[in-house]
């Protein structure tokens, strides 16, 4: 009898512990879901004669400025994003942060660059990425193919003429033979049964 | 095809029966073998799925060792594919009659190897979906483009070479094999392109064979020479050599001949072709293998003697690493077990019998694979610019399980293509559309 009671007590204890863990787990998850909110970021681009600045203003859902929010600024490049600004860029009491945009970043042929502003891993706000295209880069003109000297390291259009001739001649001669053989097979297939030998 | 099917089939003579029988009969060992190969391929496919999902980070390749076992394997397959030209061109043009029954085996191996070489190079690409950029943004100055061009050309030539020798036999299959499934009949009918042994057709096919025998040789030499230039045009110790082209080509012929011997052994055993692939073939292949190995040994001495005598800078470090360093066991296994010892052993007649020569050839093939590993990896680990401040993992290369399973799957593909082609077509030429000497014991085998 005593053993049964002890067993029941143990079962109750374990069940209670499990329920407690389960309940707490949901509490934690619930807390995260409820407390995380979306931040709003407004971007302002200020350019004077010498320098260019990006001013970002972060506000919450009640349009109140968010203080001390870490923002990350990038410029999209071919393989990854180039970080710009300081190492840490946190908003001030007005919810703004100002960073300088480098003057010498290459853009596309018209000078367009893609600027990314991100909120990453904040305790209070959800991750966010804002993408803006701005004509702040240095226009990258395609290399002048008429000026470039023909060489092994030049662009495809400026390959050395002897190389083009040799490779083309080789490809042409071998593929001519291949097509000739295919034509021969075609002719073989067209020969009708006259005087055919038995196996 | 069931045994019943085989009984329904009638043959004109013993030669036909011997050489077509395996197309009708599917043994349990064949099914098990195919099942095993498919299993290896499936495991490799899972490894490749992981590579596609997570990127090349699942491999052990990093900034320095950017070509790993995939590229070693690619060079190996390109090497093996050269064997088609050895039989269909060199031996044929030299009027060697003994080698004719082995021609088709060599052509099948060549086709399978070149397909696997193409597949493995795409596996090595982190973004295979961008393969067509290679064509779209083609730069004729790049040796990689030369390789892409020559490999695709060689694939087409190898397929034509195989098809040319198969054509009369495919027509024979179309006309004789009545007890085969419909799809096979249809396949033979389409492939036979109205071939009916017409003298005009025979004359044209002989002309095609001659043209091919001559034109395949420069292409075959080019394919492996260009592959060697991928290395020779990159400034790394061990690759900065004018010897690399002939060194690769001679190594390829040796590996190819060894592959043929192994294939001959198994085909002879499992398809019961003792009367067609005789001990005399093994003996002659053994002598040929000694000759090819000696040529390769000569180029090996040339390749290592100069740098080892001078021991200059990084080149010296590279040689030290191979001779007495980390790669020494593999290096000496390759040079002694896979080259010197086979040459010595094959000088004895007894060693040129089917079983011993097949075992020796297996060592040559293993040596050939590891040789490609030694050509690719240690060189990459010794760049001319000093290595500074890099992650520890950049300094070593130990292939991951994904790389091994994918590599093994490529071997399984190689063997599967060979197996399926052997199962579909006669492996020894039955029809003699070429001029054959009346004295020849093998090709004129009658009941």
XYZ file of C-alpha atoms in Angstrom:
646
model
C 0.000 0.000 0.000
C 2.791 2.313 1.016
C 4.671 1.582 -2.221
C 1.567 2.354 -4.295
C 1.170 5.749 -2.616
C 4.834 6.564 -3.178
C 4.474 5.553 -6.833
C 1.399 7.774 -7.250
C 3.256 10.671 -5.652
C 6.129 10.173 -8.068
C 3.803 10.035 -11.063
C 2.140 13.254 -9.904
C 5.520 14.912 -9.371
C 6.750 13.958 -12.863
C 3.450 14.963 -14.495
C 3.545 18.299 -12.695
C 7.142 18.894 -13.784
C 6.289 18.054 -17.382
C 3.242 20.292 -17.350
C 5.326 23.066 -15.797
C 7.994 22.765 -18.498
C 5.374 22.637 -21.234
C 3.490 25.607 -19.849
C 6.639 27.671 -19.390
C 7.791 26.798 -22.870
C 4.583 28.175 -24.292
C 4.852 31.228 -22.058
C 8.330 31.937 -23.446
C 7.274 31.415 -27.028
C 4.145 33.481 -26.446
C 6.189 36.252 -24.901
C 8.508 36.359 -27.911
C 5.641 36.421 -30.351
C 3.833 39.176 -28.538
C 6.787 41.390 -27.623
C 8.536 41.380 -31.054
C 7.196 44.088 -33.308
C 8.012 45.551 -36.680
C 10.169 48.657 -36.776
C 9.696 51.267 -39.503
C 12.791 52.740 -41.122
C 12.645 55.940 -43.119
C 15.664 56.767 -45.244
C 16.816 60.202 -46.204
C 19.666 60.767 -48.609
C 21.634 63.958 -48.117
C 24.247 64.985 -50.643
C 26.388 68.109 -50.603
C 29.354 69.005 -52.774
C 31.938 66.815 -51.025
C 30.140 64.054 -49.253
C 26.979 61.983 -49.232
C 25.112 60.806 -46.151
C 22.372 58.306 -45.454
C 20.096 59.300 -42.598
C 17.914 56.500 -41.277
C 15.081 57.155 -38.834
C 13.583 54.239 -36.942
C 10.093 54.438 -35.478
C 7.843 51.887 -33.834
C 4.211 51.108 -34.606
C 3.088 54.170 -32.580
C 5.390 56.383 -34.672
C 7.640 56.971 -31.647
C 11.370 57.109 -32.334
C 13.306 53.985 -31.399
C 16.468 54.686 -29.478
C 19.562 52.505 -29.506
C 18.472 50.277 -32.384
C 21.401 48.674 -34.229
C 21.143 49.258 -37.994
C 23.389 47.696 -40.619
C 24.168 49.456 -43.904
C 25.396 47.642 -47.006
C 25.983 48.191 -50.699
C 25.158 45.254 -52.938
C 28.196 43.962 -54.860
C 28.597 41.084 -57.325
C 29.269 38.338 -54.789
C 28.209 39.710 -51.402
C 27.156 42.860 -49.563
C 29.803 45.465 -48.721
C 29.289 46.933 -45.217
C 29.428 50.746 -45.047
C 29.298 53.179 -42.119
C 30.871 52.463 -38.731
C 31.184 49.000 -37.204
C 28.150 49.754 -34.984
C 25.476 52.208 -36.086
C 22.876 52.680 -33.337
C 20.004 55.180 -33.448
C 20.059 58.211 -31.084
C 17.202 59.494 -28.907
C 15.457 60.858 -32.047
C 15.635 57.427 -33.619
C 18.097 58.577 -36.273
C 21.512 57.414 -37.363
C 23.672 59.101 -39.985
C 26.409 57.397 -41.931
C 28.662 58.597 -44.688
C 28.441 57.007 -48.107
C 31.879 56.458 -49.732
C 32.462 58.559 -52.827
C 34.453 56.009 -54.792
C 32.168 52.974 -55.027
C 31.644 51.738 -58.569
C 28.031 51.490 -59.694
C 26.516 50.179 -62.906
C 26.954 51.919 -66.260
C 24.751 54.804 -65.027
C 26.237 54.908 -61.539
C 23.323 53.160 -59.801
C 24.091 51.291 -56.572
C 21.764 49.218 -54.410
C 21.827 50.323 -50.761
C 20.572 47.907 -48.117
C 19.608 48.858 -44.577
C 18.969 45.988 -42.212
C 17.746 45.266 -38.701
C 19.376 41.993 -37.683
C 18.927 39.941 -34.492
C 17.344 42.709 -32.431
C 15.836 41.709 -29.071
C 12.709 43.767 -29.608
C 12.200 44.136 -33.337
C 11.817 41.688 -36.186
C 14.491 41.411 -38.843
C 13.995 43.873 -41.654
C 15.706 44.766 -44.927
C 15.112 47.926 -46.929
C 16.521 48.078 -50.428
C 16.969 51.365 -52.285
C 18.606 52.092 -55.608
C 20.518 55.380 -55.700
C 22.643 57.053 -58.355
C 25.557 57.561 -55.982
C 28.147 55.220 -57.483
C 30.867 55.972 -59.963
C 29.567 54.901 -63.408
C 31.440 51.780 -64.587
C 31.864 51.963 -68.302
C 32.414 48.691 -70.113
C 36.076 48.327 -71.135
C 36.691 50.003 -74.445
C 37.056 47.041 -76.767
C 38.483 49.145 -79.567
C 41.265 50.560 -77.432
C 42.291 47.259 -75.813
C 45.265 45.486 -77.361
C 44.718 41.950 -78.631
C 46.228 39.554 -76.089
C 45.685 36.335 -74.162
C 44.396 38.313 -71.187
C 42.149 40.697 -73.183
C 38.363 40.438 -73.373
C 36.891 37.666 -75.512
C 36.412 40.042 -78.437
C 40.117 40.905 -78.464
C 41.649 37.456 -78.641
C 44.833 37.276 -80.731
C 44.001 36.762 -84.423
C 46.467 33.828 -84.926
C 44.864 32.005 -81.987
C 41.360 32.516 -83.396
C 42.509 31.335 -86.830
C 44.308 28.228 -85.548
C 41.489 27.122 -83.243
C 38.792 27.843 -85.845
C 40.733 25.903 -88.500
C 41.127 22.925 -86.177
C 37.476 22.934 -85.124
C 36.308 23.381 -88.711
C 38.450 20.561 -90.088
C 37.506 17.987 -87.476
C 33.790 18.868 -87.513
C 33.826 18.819 -91.308
C 35.007 15.193 -91.085
C 32.333 14.409 -88.484
C 29.560 15.858 -90.652
C 30.961 14.101 -93.714
C 30.784 10.774 -91.851
C 27.219 11.483 -90.745
C 26.399 12.243 -94.400
C 27.978 8.912 -95.387
C 25.709 7.119 -92.902
C 22.766 8.926 -94.420
C 23.835 7.689 -97.870
C 24.277 4.148 -96.519
C 20.718 4.229 -95.186
C 19.380 5.220 -98.605
C 20.859 2.228 -100.475
C 18.009 -0.145 -101.301
C 18.232 -3.928 -101.309
C 19.733 -4.941 -104.652
C 22.341 -7.683 -104.911
C 22.590 -7.896 -101.139
C 24.826 -10.577 -99.762
C 23.367 -13.097 -97.368
C 24.839 -13.279 -93.917
C 14.937 -12.732 -71.480
C 13.983 -16.021 -69.954
C 15.648 -19.313 -70.677
C 12.575 -20.256 -72.663
C 13.226 -17.262 -74.927
C 16.742 -18.419 -75.496
C 15.511 -21.841 -76.613
C 13.135 -20.252 -79.108
C 16.035 -18.529 -80.794
C 17.752 -20.189 -83.734
C 21.260 -19.374 -84.867
C 23.017 -19.934 -88.176
C 26.354 -21.015 -86.785
C 28.285 -21.407 -83.587
C 30.004 -18.041 -83.868
C 26.650 -16.275 -84.036
C 25.320 -18.328 -81.151
C 28.362 -17.709 -78.954
C 28.425 -13.991 -79.558
C 24.697 -13.260 -79.413
C 23.698 -15.614 -76.617
C 24.361 -13.147 -73.794
C 21.898 -10.655 -75.297
C 19.093 -13.158 -74.803
C 20.053 -14.578 -71.460
C 19.917 -12.411 -68.340
C 21.649 -14.174 -65.492
C 21.130 -13.588 -61.785
C 24.721 -12.387 -61.393
C 24.040 -9.717 -64.068
C 20.968 -8.501 -62.174
C 22.843 -8.457 -58.865
C 25.739 -6.574 -60.457
C 23.437 -3.935 -61.981
C 21.562 -3.664 -58.667
C 24.834 -3.120 -56.805
C 25.932 -0.413 -59.265
C 22.568 1.356 -58.985
C 22.875 1.260 -55.190
C 26.324 2.916 -55.340
C 24.922 5.517 -57.752
C 22.000 6.237 -55.405
C 24.344 6.776 -52.448
C 26.444 9.106 -54.634
C 23.288 10.927 -55.726
C 22.500 11.622 -52.076
C 26.022 13.035 -51.632
C 25.498 15.205 -54.709
C 22.096 16.330 -53.449
C 23.833 17.545 -50.280
C 26.475 19.286 -52.373
C 23.800 21.055 -54.425
C 21.873 22.012 -51.301
C 24.747 23.293 -49.178
C 27.267 24.133 -51.886
C 30.882 23.060 -52.311
C 31.431 23.653 -48.586
C 30.484 19.979 -48.071
C 33.690 19.059 -49.898
C 37.174 19.452 -48.412
C 38.147 21.847 -51.231
C 39.184 25.288 -50.037
C 41.090 28.270 -51.433
C 44.383 26.442 -52.059
C 43.202 22.930 -52.886
C 40.483 24.140 -55.190
C 40.731 21.045 -57.410
C 40.223 17.882 -55.403
C 39.467 14.274 -56.235
C 36.809 15.367 -58.740
C 39.461 16.808 -61.032
C 41.841 13.866 -60.384
C 38.970 11.613 -61.371
C 38.225 13.725 -64.439
C 41.841 13.425 -65.626
C 41.691 9.688 -64.942
C 38.546 9.204 -67.056
C 39.940 11.317 -69.887
C 43.038 9.096 -69.760
C 40.992 5.887 -69.907
C 38.975 7.215 -72.853
C 42.105 7.351 -74.998
C 42.113 3.581 -75.258
C 39.481 3.706 -78.010
C 41.968 5.369 -80.310
C 44.711 2.885 -79.377
C 42.710 0.015 -80.839
C 40.631 1.738 -83.500
C 43.516 3.719 -84.863
C 47.060 2.805 -83.841
C 46.709 -0.979 -83.833
C 44.325 -0.952 -86.817
C 46.577 1.234 -88.958
C 49.482 -1.042 -88.104
C 47.404 -3.948 -89.456
C 47.385 -5.889 -86.187
C 44.786 -8.579 -86.624
C 44.977 -10.044 -83.151
C 43.588 -6.846 -81.642
C 40.409 -6.752 -83.761
C 38.180 -8.763 -81.383
C 39.143 -6.295 -78.651
C 38.315 -3.180 -80.656
C 34.691 -2.961 -79.588
C 35.523 -3.460 -75.906
C 37.956 -0.550 -76.203
C 35.400 1.641 -77.973
C 32.740 0.923 -75.350
C 35.202 1.751 -72.559
C 36.166 4.968 -74.380
C 32.541 6.109 -74.747
C 31.727 5.322 -71.134
C 34.884 7.023 -69.815
C 34.379 10.220 -71.791
C 30.740 10.475 -70.662
C 31.864 10.093 -67.032
C 34.617 12.699 -67.533
C 32.005 15.202 -68.729
C 29.669 14.386 -65.839
C 32.409 14.679 -63.213
C 33.514 18.082 -64.471
C 29.951 19.341 -64.047
C 29.879 17.825 -60.543
C 32.998 19.882 -59.770
C 31.111 23.078 -60.575
C 29.572 24.767 -57.556
C 26.763 26.085 -59.731
C 26.112 23.531 -62.498
C 23.153 25.637 -63.667
C 25.711 28.140 -64.906
C 27.444 25.638 -67.189
C 26.065 27.294 -70.311
C 27.715 30.555 -69.279
C 30.951 28.807 -70.308
C 29.581 28.739 -73.851
C 27.703 32.052 -73.660
C 30.672 34.071 -72.392
C 33.239 32.004 -74.287
C 36.821 33.275 -74.235
C 38.846 31.475 -76.860
C 42.023 32.368 -74.962
C 41.108 30.068 -72.052
C 42.507 26.497 -71.953
C 39.287 25.485 -70.183
C 37.364 26.417 -73.344
C 39.823 24.411 -75.454
C 39.115 21.471 -73.176
C 35.331 21.885 -73.410
C 35.583 21.978 -77.228
C 37.916 19.000 -77.551
C 36.045 16.833 -75.040
C 32.704 17.346 -76.778
C 34.378 16.619 -80.126
C 35.977 13.457 -78.775
C 32.652 12.278 -77.322
C 31.026 12.581 -80.756
C 33.979 10.857 -82.468
C 33.981 8.031 -79.901
C 30.249 7.472 -80.404
C 30.693 7.424 -84.193
C 33.639 5.057 -83.845
C 31.590 2.628 -81.761
C 28.599 2.950 -84.061
C 30.651 2.350 -87.200
C 31.975 -0.950 -85.938
C 28.571 -1.922 -84.545
C 26.467 -1.197 -87.616
C 26.707 -4.581 -89.427
C 26.264 -6.422 -86.126
C 23.256 -4.344 -85.156
C 21.713 -5.266 -88.505
C 22.477 -8.893 -87.724
C 20.758 -8.505 -84.338
C 17.763 -6.935 -86.127
C 17.509 -9.854 -88.558
C 18.430 -12.777 -86.303
C 17.226 -12.025 -82.816
C 13.578 -12.914 -82.936
C 13.178 -13.810 -79.269
C 13.898 -10.352 -77.843
C 11.460 -7.783 -76.426
C 9.800 -5.311 -78.792
C 11.789 -2.297 -77.603
C 15.038 -4.094 -78.402
C 13.795 -5.004 -81.872
C 12.841 -1.384 -82.442
C 16.241 -0.201 -81.162
C 18.086 -2.552 -83.512
C 15.847 -1.552 -86.417
C 16.454 2.160 -85.913
C 20.171 1.762 -85.304
C 20.674 -0.543 -88.291
C 19.642 2.293 -90.696
C 18.594 -0.037 -93.502
C 21.878 -1.948 -93.509
C 21.634 -5.145 -95.570
C 25.240 -6.031 -96.406
C 24.994 -4.472 -99.841
C 28.475 -4.313 -101.420
C 28.028 -0.559 -101.875
C 27.205 -0.178 -98.195
C 30.185 -2.315 -97.213
C 32.477 -0.207 -99.393
C 31.179 3.015 -97.864
C 31.520 1.693 -94.340
C 35.110 0.652 -95.050
C 35.783 4.184 -96.249
C 34.254 5.643 -93.062
C 36.351 3.265 -90.935
C 39.530 4.389 -92.693
C 38.719 8.095 -92.330
C 37.933 7.571 -88.652
C 41.073 5.538 -87.976
C 43.164 8.434 -89.229
C 41.173 11.342 -87.810
C 40.609 9.964 -84.303
C 44.322 9.911 -83.541
C 45.031 13.666 -83.529
C 41.785 14.261 -81.606
C 42.732 11.663 -79.006
C 46.196 13.143 -78.604
C 44.678 16.611 -78.426
C 42.138 15.715 -75.748
C 44.726 14.613 -73.247
C 47.326 17.159 -74.247
C 44.801 19.963 -73.768
C 43.827 18.450 -70.404
C 47.512 18.550 -69.446
C 47.653 22.197 -70.552
C 44.992 23.043 -67.950
C 47.808 22.294 -65.517
C 50.814 23.383 -67.573
C 49.357 26.864 -68.155
C 48.791 27.347 -64.403
C 51.850 28.515 -62.529
C 52.313 25.913 -59.817
C 55.239 23.631 -58.875
C 55.014 20.276 -60.591
C 52.911 21.667 -63.436
C 55.352 24.209 -64.791
C 56.734 21.712 -67.275
C 57.021 21.355 -71.049
C 56.941 17.587 -70.589
C 53.338 17.512 -69.385
C 51.576 16.791 -72.714
C 53.433 13.579 -73.692
C 53.614 12.602 -70.004
C 49.802 12.649 -69.787
C 49.256 10.971 -73.163
C 51.684 8.114 -72.457
C 50.176 7.587 -68.989
C 46.738 7.501 -70.563
C 47.640 4.762 -73.027
C 49.108 2.665 -70.225
C 46.028 3.068 -68.001
C 43.718 2.407 -70.956
C 45.497 -0.812 -71.897
C 45.276 -1.990 -68.270
C 41.541 -1.184 -68.232
C 41.058 -3.278 -71.396
C 42.824 -6.251 -69.814
C 40.583 -6.137 -66.734
C 37.500 -5.806 -68.957
C 38.700 -8.717 -71.118
C 39.101 -10.908 -68.040
C 35.582 -10.323 -66.736
C 33.864 -10.384 -70.135
C 35.611 -13.639 -70.997
C 34.604 -15.155 -67.683
C 30.985 -14.037 -67.511
C 30.001 -14.289 -71.186
C 31.977 -17.503 -71.783
C 34.112 -16.157 -74.595
C 37.186 -18.300 -73.988
C 37.341 -19.191 -77.673
C 37.318 -15.547 -78.741
C 39.374 -13.823 -76.064
C 42.211 -16.278 -75.709
C 45.295 -16.527 -73.546
C 47.211 -15.384 -76.613
C 45.306 -12.072 -76.462
C 46.338 -11.601 -72.849
C 49.921 -12.402 -73.771
C 49.950 -9.843 -76.578
C 48.209 -7.240 -74.428
C 50.857 -7.891 -71.756
C 53.653 -7.162 -74.217
C 51.855 -4.049 -75.426
C 51.360 -2.949 -71.821
C 55.100 -3.331 -71.129
C 55.897 -1.160 -74.136
C 53.389 1.538 -73.099
C 54.601 1.415 -69.481
C 58.218 1.832 -70.559
C 57.309 4.952 -72.540
C 55.469 6.285 -69.487
C 58.411 5.431 -67.229
C 60.676 7.428 -69.544
C 58.443 10.505 -69.263
C 58.194 10.014 -65.489
C 61.962 10.111 -65.156
C 61.998 13.271 -67.271
C 59.283 14.826 -65.166
C 60.973 14.347 -61.798
C 64.703 14.231 -62.471
C 65.193 17.889 -63.384
C 63.335 19.452 -60.429
C 64.704 16.820 -58.005
C 68.289 17.568 -59.102
C 67.881 21.338 -58.682
C 65.512 21.410 -55.685
C 64.723 25.082 -56.253
C 62.412 26.825 -53.758
C 58.794 25.725 -53.715
C 59.497 23.243 -56.514
C 61.972 21.565 -54.137
C 59.404 21.586 -51.309
C 56.929 19.918 -53.627
C 59.431 17.209 -54.589
C 60.378 16.654 -50.916
C 56.712 16.269 -50.018
C 56.337 13.602 -52.714
C 59.617 11.724 -52.164
C 59.900 11.647 -48.387
C 57.026 13.743 -47.030
C 53.320 13.380 -46.446
C 52.593 11.921 -49.881
C 55.623 9.576 -49.990
C 53.725 6.288 -49.326
C 51.243 7.074 -52.085
C 53.987 8.305 -54.427
C 56.136 5.193 -54.054
C 53.124 2.891 -54.320
C 52.242 4.592 -57.607
C 55.771 4.559 -59.024
C 56.815 1.117 -57.843
C 53.544 -0.829 -57.478
C 51.804 0.784 -60.404
C 54.666 1.197 -62.856
C 58.086 -0.400 -62.209
C 56.928 -3.698 -60.717
C 54.292 -4.358 -63.430
C 56.953 -3.780 -66.106
C 59.321 -6.274 -64.435
C 56.615 -8.867 -63.768
C 55.100 -8.690 -67.232
C 58.456 -9.556 -68.777
C 57.802 -13.135 -67.616
C 55.503 -15.173 -69.836
C 53.731 -16.769 -66.868
C 52.657 -13.359 -65.623
C 51.011 -12.577 -68.949
C 48.371 -15.278 -68.417
C 44.810 -14.052 -67.884
C 44.584 -14.058 -64.080
C 48.026 -12.687 -63.103
C 47.929 -9.996 -65.785
C 44.446 -8.915 -64.654
C 45.709 -8.542 -61.070
C 48.756 -6.597 -62.289
C 46.452 -4.396 -64.407
C 44.315 -3.689 -61.353
C 47.428 -2.355 -59.617
C 48.228 -0.265 -62.682
C 44.705 1.203 -62.654
C 44.918 1.954 -58.920
C 48.331 3.504 -59.482
C 46.943 5.536 -62.379
C 44.119 6.939 -60.248
C 46.393 7.858 -57.351
C 48.913 9.281 -59.816
C 46.262 11.821 -60.917
C 45.656 12.592 -57.243
C 49.389 13.245 -56.837
C 49.480 15.442 -59.935
C 46.570 17.603 -58.780
C 46.593 17.959 -55.000
C 50.206 18.364 -53.710
C 50.886 20.995 -56.412
C 47.905 23.048 -55.280
C 49.143 22.980 -51.699
C 52.415 24.652 -52.695
C 51.595 27.971 -54.333
C 54.466 30.265 -55.273
C 53.066 33.049 -53.090
C 53.495 32.343 -49.364
C 50.457 31.126 -47.439
C 49.782 33.518 -44.559
C 47.041 33.905 -41.985
C 44.600 31.377 -43.385
C 42.297 28.941 -41.700
C 43.912 25.630 -40.706
C 41.508 23.721 -42.982
C 43.006 25.470 -46.045
C 46.353 23.742 -45.539
C 45.213 20.120 -45.801
C 42.991 18.164 -48.080
C 41.157 15.096 -46.845
C 38.197 14.378 -49.120
C 34.835 14.246 -47.324
C 32.390 11.340 -47.536
C 30.312 13.312 -50.036
C 33.316 13.538 -52.352
C 34.098 9.834 -51.991
C 30.516 8.697 -52.573
C 30.186 10.936 -55.636
C 33.525 9.663 -56.967
C 32.546 6.040 -56.362
C 29.207 6.736 -58.041
C 31.078 7.998 -61.101
C 32.907 4.671 -61.232
C 29.595 2.868 -60.878
C 28.216 4.934 -63.801
C 31.281 4.048 -65.826
C 30.793 0.334 -65.175
C 27.020 0.526 -65.635
C 27.307 2.122 -69.094
C 29.810 -0.575 -70.097
C 27.599 -3.335 -68.658
C 24.461 -2.108 -70.433
C 26.239 -1.667 -73.789
C 27.744 -5.151 -73.502
C 24.312 -6.549 -72.711
C 22.680 -4.833 -75.682
C 25.226 -5.523 -78.405
C 27.666 -8.243 -79.465
C 30.949 -7.521 -77.718
C 33.101 -9.284 -80.331
C 32.528 -8.216 -83.959
C 30.500 -10.945 -85.690
C 30.290 -9.523 -89.181
C 33.538 -8.972 -90.986
C 33.081 -5.910 -93.096
C 36.782 -5.248 -93.099
C 39.371 -7.211 -94.956
C 40.506 -10.028 -92.699
C 43.335 -12.436 -93.310
C 42.190 -16.008 -93.947
C 44.859 -17.255 -91.588
C 43.441 -15.327 -88.680
C 42.360 -17.838 -86.022
C 39.966 -15.690 -84.048
C 37.903 -13.679 -86.486
C 37.400 -16.686 -88.745
C 36.342 -18.977 -85.977
C 33.722 -21.364 -87.318
C 31.982 -24.343 -85.856
